[in-house]
PDB file of C-alpha atoms and ligand atoms in Angstrom:
ATOM      1  CA  MET A   9      -3.765  -6.596 -23.632  1.00  0.00           C
ATOM      2  CA  PRO A  10      -3.689  -6.954 -20.010  1.00  0.00           C
ATOM      3  CA  LEU A  11      -0.972  -4.817 -17.995  1.00  0.00           C
ATOM      4  CA  ASP A  12       1.172  -5.924 -15.321  1.00  0.00           C
ATOM      5  CA  LEU A  13      -0.257  -3.364 -13.091  1.00  0.00           C
ATOM      6  CA  SER A  14      -2.878  -3.523 -10.299  1.00  0.00           C
ATOM      7  CA  LEU A  15      -5.057  -0.743  -9.072  1.00  0.00           C
ATOM      8  CA  ASN A  16      -5.489   0.312  -5.549  1.00  0.00           C
ATOM      9  CA  LEU A  17      -9.085   1.184  -5.502  1.00  0.00           C
ATOM     10  CA  ALA A  18      -8.332   3.811  -3.061  1.00  0.00           C
ATOM     11  CA  THR A  19      -7.126   6.022  -6.634  1.00  0.00           C
ATOM     12  CA  VAL A  20     -11.630   6.024  -7.653  1.00  0.00           C
ATOM     13  CA  ARG A  21     -12.895   5.715  -4.130  1.00  0.00           C
ATOM     14  CA  MET A  22     -14.975   8.537  -4.782  1.00  0.00           C
ATOM     15  CA  GLN A  23     -16.048   7.969  -8.475  1.00  0.00           C
ATOM     16  CA  TRP A  24     -16.868   4.446  -7.792  1.00  0.00           C
ATOM     17  CA  LYS A  25     -18.253   1.754  -5.231  1.00  0.00           C
ATOM     18  CA  LEU A  26     -16.138  -1.613  -5.632  1.00  0.00           C
ATOM     19  CA  PRO A  27     -18.333  -3.481  -8.055  1.00  0.00           C
ATOM     20  CA  GLN A  28     -18.070  -0.458 -10.332  1.00  0.00           C
ATOM     21  CA  ALA A  29     -14.330  -0.016  -9.425  1.00  0.00           C
ATOM     22  CA  VAL A  30     -13.189  -3.979 -10.492  1.00  0.00           C
ATOM     23  CA  GLU A  31     -15.376  -4.013 -13.412  1.00  0.00           C
ATOM     24  CA  ALA A  32     -13.633  -0.522 -14.493  1.00  0.00           C
ATOM     25  CA  ALA A  33     -10.345  -1.768 -13.630  1.00  0.00           C
ATOM     26  CA  ALA A  34     -10.591  -5.208 -15.666  1.00  0.00           C
ATOM     27  CA  ARG A  35     -12.045  -3.445 -18.475  1.00  0.00           C
ATOM     28  CA  HIS A  36      -9.210  -1.089 -18.629  1.00  0.00           C
ATOM     29  CA  GLY A  37      -6.729  -3.947 -18.377  1.00  0.00           C
ATOM     30  CA  PHE A  38      -5.409  -4.059 -15.272  1.00  0.00           C
ATOM     31  CA  VAL A  39      -4.456  -7.822 -14.339  1.00  0.00           C
ATOM     32  CA  GLY A  40      -5.258  -6.823 -10.230  1.00  0.00           C
ATOM     33  CA  VAL A  41      -7.130  -4.551  -7.538  1.00  0.00           C
ATOM     34  CA  ALA A  42      -6.274  -3.973  -4.217  1.00  0.00           C
ATOM     35  CA  PRO A  43      -9.571  -3.252  -2.311  1.00  0.00           C
ATOM     36  CA  TRP A  44      -9.557  -1.401   1.756  1.00  0.00           C
ATOM     37  CA  ARG A  45     -11.212  -2.830   4.184  1.00  0.00           C
ATOM     38  CA  GLU A  46     -14.232  -0.629   4.396  1.00  0.00           C
ATOM     39  CA  MET A  47     -14.718  -1.004   0.752  1.00  0.00           C
ATOM     40  CA  VAL A  48     -15.050  -4.698   1.350  1.00  0.00           C
ATOM     41  CA  GLU A  49     -17.069  -4.282   4.284  1.00  0.00           C
ATOM     42  CA  GLU A  50     -19.360  -1.875   2.148  1.00  0.00           C
ATOM     43  CA  THR A  51     -19.916  -4.586  -0.470  1.00  0.00           C
ATOM     44  CA  GLY A  52     -19.822  -7.813   2.106  1.00  0.00           C
ATOM     45  CA  ILE A  53     -16.862  -9.964   1.983  1.00  0.00           C
ATOM     46  CA  ALA A  54     -18.299 -12.908   0.082  1.00  0.00           C
ATOM     47  CA  GLU A  55     -19.952 -10.826  -2.534  1.00  0.00           C
ATOM     48  CA  SER A  56     -16.450  -9.091  -2.753  1.00  0.00           C
ATOM     49  CA  ALA A  57     -14.704 -12.247  -3.387  1.00  0.00           C
ATOM     50  CA  ARG A  58     -17.411 -13.170  -5.625  1.00  0.00           C
ATOM     51  CA  ILE A  59     -16.910  -9.876  -7.639  1.00  0.00           C
ATOM     52  CA  PHE A  60     -12.715 -10.556  -8.325  1.00  0.00           C
ATOM     53  CA  LYS A  61     -13.359 -13.706  -9.517  1.00  0.00           C
ATOM     54  CA  ALA A  62     -16.114 -12.745 -11.891  1.00  0.00           C
ATOM     55  CA  ASN A  63     -14.079 -10.076 -13.523  1.00  0.00           C
ATOM     56  CA  GLY A  64     -11.185 -12.201 -13.279  1.00  0.00           C
ATOM     57  CA  VAL A  65      -8.747  -9.905 -11.441  1.00  0.00           C
ATOM     58  CA  ARG A  66      -6.134 -10.587  -8.704  1.00  0.00           C
ATOM     59  CA  VAL A  67      -6.054  -9.468  -5.433  1.00  0.00           C
ATOM     60  CA  THR A  68      -2.715  -7.845  -4.943  1.00  0.00           C
ATOM     61  CA  GLY A  69      -3.102  -6.475  -1.241  1.00  0.00           C
ATOM     62  CA  TYR A  70      -5.580  -5.657   1.349  1.00  0.00           C
ATOM     63  CA  CYS A  71      -5.523  -2.346   3.159  1.00  0.00           C
ATOM     64  CA  ARG A  72      -4.709  -1.918   5.513  1.00  0.00           C
ATOM     65  CA  GLY A  73      -3.595  -3.752   8.631  1.00  0.00           C
ATOM     66  CA  GLY A  74      -0.804  -3.024  11.368  1.00  0.00           C
ATOM     67  CA  LEU A  75      -1.340   0.398  13.816  1.00  0.00           C
ATOM     68  CA  PHE A  76      -0.385  -1.449  16.799  1.00  0.00           C
ATOM     69  CA  GLY A  77      -0.282   1.271  19.063  1.00  0.00           C
ATOM     70  CA  ALA A  78      -1.921   3.972  17.682  1.00  0.00           C
ATOM     71  CA  GLY A  79      -4.619   3.601  20.208  1.00  0.00           C
ATOM     72  CA  GLY A  80      -2.025   3.537  22.894  1.00  0.00           C
ATOM     73  CA  ARG A  81      -1.374   0.380  25.118  1.00  0.00           C
ATOM     74  CA  LYS A  82      -4.705  -0.479  26.572  1.00  0.00           C
ATOM     75  CA  ASN A  83      -5.832  -1.009  23.268  1.00  0.00           C
ATOM     76  CA  LEU A  84      -2.883  -2.675  21.775  1.00  0.00           C
ATOM     77  CA  GLY A  85      -4.924  -6.232  22.741  1.00  0.00           C
ATOM     78  CA  ALA A  86      -7.664  -5.066  20.614  1.00  0.00           C
ATOM     79  CA  ALA A  87      -5.154  -4.172  17.625  1.00  0.00           C
ATOM     80  CA  ILE A  88      -4.040  -7.360  17.779  1.00  0.00           C
ATOM     81  CA  ASP A  89      -7.344  -8.897  17.397  1.00  0.00           C
ATOM     82  CA  ASP A  90      -8.784  -6.462  14.813  1.00  0.00           C
ATOM     83  CA  ASN A  91      -5.484  -7.566  12.736  1.00  0.00           C
ATOM     84  CA  LYS A  92      -6.218 -11.527  13.161  1.00  0.00           C
ATOM     85  CA  ARG A  93      -9.791 -10.591  11.355  1.00  0.00           C
ATOM     86  CA  MET A  94      -8.308  -9.030   8.744  1.00  0.00           C
ATOM     87  CA  ILE A  95      -6.233 -11.849   8.132  1.00  0.00           C
ATOM     88  CA  ASP A  96      -9.034 -13.815   7.766  1.00  0.00           C
ATOM     89  CA  GLU A  97     -10.917 -11.766   5.374  1.00  0.00           C
ATOM     90  CA  ALA A  98      -7.733 -11.374   3.696  1.00  0.00           C
ATOM     91  CA  ALA A  99      -8.024 -15.369   3.229  1.00  0.00           C
ATOM     92  CA  ALA A 100     -11.928 -15.211   2.634  1.00  0.00           C
ATOM     93  CA  ILE A 101     -11.061 -12.619  -0.540  1.00  0.00           C
ATOM     94  CA  ALA A 102      -7.941 -14.676  -1.351  1.00  0.00           C
ATOM     95  CA  ALA A 103      -5.926 -11.605  -1.209  1.00  0.00           C
ATOM     96  CA  GLU A 104      -2.010 -12.014  -2.084  1.00  0.00           C
ATOM     97  CA  GLY A 105      -1.000 -10.469   1.041  1.00  0.00           C
ATOM     98  CA  ILE A 106      -1.981  -7.621   3.237  1.00  0.00           C
ATOM     99  CA  VAL A 107      -0.258  -4.097   3.402  1.00  0.00           C
ATOM    100  CA  ILE A 108       0.665  -3.346   7.172  1.00  0.00           C
ATOM    101  CA  ILE A 109       1.542   0.578   7.981  1.00  0.00           C
ATOM    102  CA  ALA A 110       3.386   1.231  11.418  1.00  0.00           C
ATOM    103  CA  GLY A 111       0.568   3.336  12.690  1.00  0.00           C
ATOM    104  CA  GLY A 112       0.760   6.856  14.267  1.00  0.00           C
ATOM    105  CA  LEU A 113       0.899   8.229  18.151  1.00  0.00           C
ATOM    106  CA  ALA A 114      -1.653   7.568  20.152  1.00  0.00           C
ATOM    107  CA  PRO A 115      -4.059  10.592  21.433  1.00  0.00           C
ATOM    108  CA  GLY A 116      -1.809  12.668  23.670  1.00  0.00           C
ATOM    109  CA  SER A 117       1.269  10.627  23.117  1.00  0.00           C
ATOM    110  CA  ARG A 118       4.890  11.582  22.579  1.00  0.00           C
ATOM    111  CA  ASP A 119       6.445   8.308  22.854  1.00  0.00           C
ATOM    112  CA  LEU A 120       7.073   7.781  19.242  1.00  0.00           C
ATOM    113  CA  SER A 121       9.876   4.773  20.351  1.00  0.00           C
ATOM    114  CA  ASP A 122       7.147   2.879  22.897  1.00  0.00           C
ATOM    115  CA  THR A 123       5.050   3.296  19.092  1.00  0.00           C
ATOM    116  CA  ARG A 124       7.235   1.664  17.553  1.00  0.00           C
ATOM    117  CA  ALA A 125       7.680  -0.850  19.633  1.00  0.00           C
ATOM    118  CA  MET A 126       3.872  -1.810  20.209  1.00  0.00           C
ATOM    119  CA  PHE A 127       4.165  -2.186  16.321  1.00  0.00           C
ATOM    120  CA  VAL A 128       6.922  -4.744  16.761  1.00  0.00           C
ATOM    121  CA  GLU A 129       4.940  -6.567  19.459  1.00  0.00           C
ATOM    122  CA  GLY A 130       1.656  -6.529  17.595  1.00  0.00           C
ATOM    123  CA  LEU A 131       3.335  -7.904  14.129  1.00  0.00           C
ATOM    124  CA  ALA A 132       4.931 -10.699  16.690  1.00  0.00           C
ATOM    125  CA  ALA A 133       1.321 -11.505  18.448  1.00  0.00           C
ATOM    126  CA  VAL A 134      -0.486 -12.027  14.598  1.00  0.00           C
ATOM    127  CA  LEU A 135       2.599 -13.476  12.738  1.00  0.00           C
ATOM    128  CA  PRO A 136       1.804 -17.242  13.776  1.00  0.00           C
ATOM    129  CA  HIS A 137      -1.984 -16.045  13.003  1.00  0.00           C
ATOM    130  CA  ALA A 138      -0.718 -14.917   9.200  1.00  0.00           C
ATOM    131  CA  ARG A 139       1.450 -17.820   8.462  1.00  0.00           C
ATOM    132  CA  ALA A 140      -1.757 -20.387   9.395  1.00  0.00           C
ATOM    133  CA  CYS A 141      -3.651 -18.732   6.778  1.00  0.00           C
ATOM    134  CA  GLY A 142      -0.775 -18.092   4.408  1.00  0.00           C
ATOM    135  CA  ILE A 143      -1.218 -14.868   4.117  1.00  0.00           C
ATOM    136  CA  PRO A 144       1.966 -12.719   3.770  1.00  0.00           C
ATOM    137  CA  LEU A 145       2.070  -8.893   5.632  1.00  0.00           C
ATOM    138  CA  ALA A 146       3.724  -6.538   3.028  1.00  0.00           C
ATOM    139  CA  LEU A 147       5.363  -4.183   5.710  1.00  0.00           C
ATOM    140  CA  GLU A 148       5.145  -0.518   4.166  1.00  0.00           C
ATOM    141  CA  PRO A 149       7.720   2.280   5.570  1.00  0.00           C
ATOM    142  CA  MET A 150       5.770   5.723   5.419  1.00  0.00           C
ATOM    143  CA  HIS A 151       7.260   8.994   4.145  1.00  0.00           C
ATOM    144  CA  PRO A 152       8.446  10.798   7.504  1.00  0.00           C
ATOM    145  CA  MET A 153       5.899  13.451   7.408  1.00  0.00           C
ATOM    146  CA  TYR A 154       3.022  10.686   8.819  1.00  0.00           C
ATOM    147  CA  ALA A 155       5.229   9.907  11.316  1.00  0.00           C
ATOM    148  CA  ALA A 156       2.887  11.552  14.047  1.00  0.00           C
ATOM    149  CA  ASP A 157      -0.825  10.161  12.447  1.00  0.00           C
ATOM    150  CA  ARG A 158       0.253   7.252   9.878  1.00  0.00           C
ATOM    151  CA  GLY A 159       3.247   5.640  10.252  1.00  0.00           C
ATOM    152  CA  CYS A 160       6.030   5.731  12.753  1.00  0.00           C
ATOM    153  CA  VAL A 161       8.391   3.577  10.872  1.00  0.00           C
ATOM    154  CA  THR A 162       9.845   5.665   8.089  1.00  0.00           C
ATOM    155  CA  THR A 163      12.558   4.125   6.417  1.00  0.00           C
ATOM    156  CA  LEU A 164      13.235   0.776   4.727  1.00  0.00           C
ATOM    157  CA  ARG A 165      16.610   0.080   6.912  1.00  0.00           C
ATOM    158  CA  GLU A 166      14.076   0.070   9.913  1.00  0.00           C
ATOM    159  CA  MET A 167      11.292  -1.794   8.390  1.00  0.00           C
ATOM    160  CA  LEU A 168      13.997  -4.443   7.434  1.00  0.00           C
ATOM    161  CA  ASP A 169      15.355  -4.274  10.688  1.00  0.00           C
ATOM    162  CA  ILE A 170      12.152  -4.976  12.184  1.00  0.00           C
ATOM    163  CA  ALA A 171      11.321  -7.694   9.589  1.00  0.00           C
ATOM    164  CA  ASP A 172      14.837  -9.436  10.791  1.00  0.00           C
ATOM    165  CA  LEU A 173      13.841  -9.480  14.417  1.00  0.00           C
ATOM    166  CA  LEU A 174      10.937 -11.139  14.004  1.00  0.00           C
ATOM    167  CA  GLY A 175      12.596 -13.889  11.545  1.00  0.00           C
ATOM    168  CA  ASN A 176      10.958 -12.897   8.369  1.00  0.00           C
ATOM    169  CA  ASP A 177       8.866 -15.948   7.899  1.00  0.00           C
ATOM    170  CA  GLY A 178       5.313 -14.580   6.856  1.00  0.00           C
ATOM    171  CA  LEU A 179       6.990 -10.981   6.573  1.00  0.00           C
ATOM    172  CA  GLY A 180       7.389  -8.939   3.053  1.00  0.00           C
ATOM    173  CA  ILE A 181       7.967  -5.907   2.509  1.00  0.00           C
ATOM    174  CA  ALA A 182       5.884  -3.361   0.241  1.00  0.00           C
ATOM    175  CA  ILE A 183       7.999  -0.807  -1.836  1.00  0.00           C
ATOM    176  CA  ASP A 184       5.809   2.892  -2.306  1.00  0.00           C
ATOM    177  CA  THR A 185       7.555   4.785  -4.549  1.00  0.00           C
ATOM    178  CA  TYR A 186       6.059   7.630  -2.925  1.00  0.00           C
ATOM    179  CA  HIS A 187       7.053   6.768   0.598  1.00  0.00           C
ATOM    180  CA  VAL A 188      10.479   5.655  -0.388  1.00  0.00           C
ATOM    181  CA  TRP A 189      12.027   7.629  -3.381  1.00  0.00           C
ATOM    182  CA  TRP A 190      13.641  10.502  -1.299  1.00  0.00           C
ATOM    183  CA  ASP A 191      15.971   7.969   0.736  1.00  0.00           C
ATOM    184  CA  PRO A 192      19.646   7.962   0.261  1.00  0.00           C
ATOM    185  CA  GLU A 193      20.153   5.069   1.523  1.00  0.00           C
ATOM    186  CA  LEU A 194      17.171   3.293  -1.610  1.00  0.00           C
ATOM    187  CA  ALA A 195      19.541   1.306  -3.557  1.00  0.00           C
ATOM    188  CA  VAL A 196      21.184  -0.074  -0.685  1.00  0.00           C
ATOM    189  CA  GLN A 197      17.935  -0.851   1.597  1.00  0.00           C
ATOM    190  CA  ILE A 198      15.934  -2.455  -2.048  1.00  0.00           C
ATOM    191  CA  ALA A 199      18.610  -4.853  -2.220  1.00  0.00           C
ATOM    192  CA  ARG A 200      18.947  -5.748   1.128  1.00  0.00           C
ATOM    193  CA  ALA A 201      15.386  -6.548   0.924  1.00  0.00           C
ATOM    194  CA  GLY A 202      15.921  -8.760  -1.818  1.00  0.00           C
ATOM    195  CA  LYS A 203      13.431 -11.377  -2.591  1.00  0.00           C
ATOM    196  CA  ARG A 204      11.414  -9.969   0.711  1.00  0.00           C
ATOM    197  CA  ILE A 205       9.856  -7.427  -1.677  1.00  0.00           C
ATOM    198  CA  ILE A 206       6.335  -8.637  -2.034  1.00  0.00           C
ATOM    199  CA  ALA A 207       4.436  -5.288  -3.398  1.00  0.00           C
ATOM    200  CA  HIS A 208       5.531  -2.309  -5.730  1.00  0.00           C
ATOM    201  CA  HIS A 209       3.226   1.051  -5.251  1.00  0.00           C
ATOM    202  CA  ILE A 210       3.677   3.731  -7.692  1.00  0.00           C
ATOM    203  CA  CYS A 211       2.700   7.191  -7.378  1.00  0.00           C
ATOM    204  CA  ASP A 212       4.221  10.692  -7.869  1.00  0.00           C
ATOM    205  CA  TRP A 213       5.458  13.160  -5.533  1.00  0.00           C
ATOM    206  CA  LEU A 214       4.475  16.602  -6.972  1.00  0.00           C
ATOM    207  CA  VAL A 215       6.027  20.018  -6.371  1.00  0.00           C
ATOM    208  CA  PRO A 216       5.017  21.682  -4.385  1.00  0.00           C
ATOM    209  CA  THR A 217       2.853  19.053  -2.738  1.00  0.00           C
ATOM    210  CA  ARG A 218      -0.317  21.072  -1.388  1.00  0.00           C
ATOM    211  CA  HIS A 219      -1.566  18.170   1.153  1.00  0.00           C
ATOM    212  CA  MET A 220       0.136  15.849   2.747  1.00  0.00           C
ATOM    213  CA  LEU A 221      -2.580  13.002   2.203  1.00  0.00           C
ATOM    214  CA  THR A 222      -5.002  14.039  -0.898  1.00  0.00           C
ATOM    215  CA  ASP A 223      -2.166  15.755  -3.320  1.00  0.00           C
ATOM    216  CA  ARG A 224      -0.470  12.622  -4.845  1.00  0.00           C
ATOM    217  CA  GLY A 225       0.285  13.066  -8.100  1.00  0.00           C
ATOM    218  CA  MET A 226       0.072  10.656 -11.551  1.00  0.00           C
ATOM    219  CA  MET A 227       3.102   8.888 -12.329  1.00  0.00           C
ATOM    220  CA  GLY A 228       4.586  11.413 -14.689  1.00  0.00           C
ATOM    221  CA  ASP A 229       3.742  14.691 -13.002  1.00  0.00           C
ATOM    222  CA  GLY A 230       6.379  14.932 -10.279  1.00  0.00           C
ATOM    223  CA  VAL A 231      10.023  13.946  -9.528  1.00  0.00           C
ATOM    224  CA  ILE A 232      10.100  10.396  -8.684  1.00  0.00           C
ATOM    225  CA  ASP A 233      12.465   8.202 -11.216  1.00  0.00           C
ATOM    226  CA  PHE A 234       9.938   5.157 -11.888  1.00  0.00           C
ATOM    227  CA  PRO A 235      12.253   3.461 -13.780  1.00  0.00           C
ATOM    228  CA  ALA A 236      15.350   3.800 -11.827  1.00  0.00           C
ATOM    229  CA  ILE A 237      13.414   2.141  -9.110  1.00  0.00           C
ATOM    230  CA  ARG A 238      12.018  -0.397 -10.913  1.00  0.00           C
ATOM    231  CA  ARG A 239      15.385  -1.239 -11.939  1.00  0.00           C
ATOM    232  CA  MET A 240      16.401  -1.693  -8.255  1.00  0.00           C
ATOM    233  CA  VAL A 241      13.512  -3.788  -7.535  1.00  0.00           C
ATOM    234  CA  GLU A 242      14.280  -6.312 -10.478  1.00  0.00           C
ATOM    235  CA  ALA A 243      17.713  -6.216  -9.342  1.00  0.00           C
ATOM    236  CA  ALA A 244      16.841  -7.198  -6.118  1.00  0.00           C
ATOM    237  CA  GLY A 245      14.531 -10.175  -7.392  1.00  0.00           C
ATOM    238  CA  TYR A 246      11.170  -8.385  -7.425  1.00  0.00           C
ATOM    239  CA  HIS A 247       9.457  -9.004 -11.104  1.00  0.00           C
ATOM    240  CA  GLY A 248       5.844  -8.948  -9.940  1.00  0.00           C
ATOM    241  CA  VAL A 249       2.824  -6.585 -10.725  1.00  0.00           C
ATOM    242  CA  GLN A 250       3.339  -2.724  -9.614  1.00  0.00           C
ATOM    243  CA  GLU A 251      -0.043  -1.214  -7.966  1.00  0.00           C
ATOM    244  CA  VAL A 252      -0.832   2.262  -8.732  1.00  0.00           C
ATOM    245  CA  GLU A 253      -2.011   3.581  -5.560  1.00  0.00           C
ATOM    246  CA  ILE A 254      -3.130   7.644  -5.864  1.00  0.00           C
ATOM    247  CA  PHE A 255      -4.901   9.452  -2.947  1.00  0.00           C
ATOM    248  CA  SER A 256      -5.535  13.035  -4.945  1.00  0.00           C
ATOM    249  CA  ASP A 257      -8.341  15.504  -4.616  1.00  0.00           C
ATOM    250  CA  TYR A 258      -7.542  16.110  -8.682  1.00  0.00           C
ATOM    251  CA  TRP A 259      -7.987  12.615  -9.750  1.00  0.00           C
ATOM    252  CA  TRP A 260     -11.209  11.914  -7.235  1.00  0.00           C
ATOM    253  CA  GLY A 261     -12.606  14.999  -9.081  1.00  0.00           C
ATOM    254  CA  ARG A 262     -12.046  13.630 -12.536  1.00  0.00           C
ATOM    255  CA  PRO A 263     -14.380  10.431 -14.501  1.00  0.00           C
ATOM    256  CA  GLY A 264     -12.804   7.141 -13.206  1.00  0.00           C
ATOM    257  CA  ASP A 265     -12.491   5.876 -16.935  1.00  0.00           C
ATOM    258  CA  GLU A 266     -10.295   8.858 -17.145  1.00  0.00           C
ATOM    259  CA  VAL A 267      -8.441   8.023 -14.128  1.00  0.00           C
ATOM    260  CA  LEU A 268      -7.695   4.640 -15.137  1.00  0.00           C
ATOM    261  CA  SER A 269      -6.605   5.210 -19.070  1.00  0.00           C
ATOM    262  CA  THR A 270      -4.456   8.074 -17.782  1.00  0.00           C
ATOM    263  CA  ALA A 271      -2.680   5.583 -14.791  1.00  0.00           C
ATOM    264  CA  ALA A 272      -2.970   2.567 -18.060  1.00  0.00           C
ATOM    265  CA  GLU A 273      -0.995   4.931 -20.277  1.00  0.00           C
ATOM    266  CA  ARG A 274       1.727   6.741 -17.639  1.00  0.00           C
ATOM    267  CA  PHE A 275       2.435   2.993 -16.547  1.00  0.00           C
ATOM    268  CA  LYS A 276       3.673   2.289 -20.393  1.00  0.00           C
ATOM    269  CA  SER A 277       5.075   5.499 -20.973  1.00  0.00           C
ATOM    270  CA  VAL A 278       7.073   6.498 -17.867  1.00  0.00           C
ATOM    271  CA  CYS A 279       7.018   3.612 -15.366  1.00  0.00           C
ATOM    272  CA  GLN A 280       9.209   1.223 -17.638  1.00  0.00           C
TER     273      GLN A 280
HETATM  274 ZN1   ZN B 318       1.331   1.967  -0.577  1.00  0.00          ZN
END
């Protein structure tokens, strides 16, 4: 039975390379996968596209672009060019969108507001190319603990303001439970996002969290109310696939098939 679930391939990146991970995802009933750029580069773009097709899986997202200010103003042009290349790659692998994060401060910088400004400028610069290629950009606000090094845009409200500023055309919103579950405005901002929601990522917030990046939880092992967030997302108009995305030293240490069977089981028992 196919699951309305996609596998972010980072979830099993220590166990498998792209070909094995995609084959395993299909075998466990996942309808899609979300590959990372370095995995696609390692396998080759044409070969990756062939593998997705041969296994009958959708490519629900391509990870990840944005990060326009992370190299500072002097590298903004290069970051824009790199994002345009990524849009071409996404088209070549028939990805349904690109996950875009805001990026952190450039080395040595303390200017968070200019980093945010560069994110908006970079997005504006790549949007025409994304539209021309038919690749929507899924803007993902990140948990505030990543503001310095990964995602200087930390709330749905702020990300939606940016999408509004840029006219929304070609832009969507990625709701990642790990990043937004704590937000007191969550219900209001998900409703505001409405049809702009084009991705719904799931993983749990563990208590305690022992590592900022690599201690994300399997659904059901932490404190996130997945059915409540899914109800908000569906009420807003998104009924699409959910994508399990877990960076975890624990799960990277388990056999890949155990990770996928656990994720599929938890999706059924915890997330709906
Ligand atoms: Zn995500």
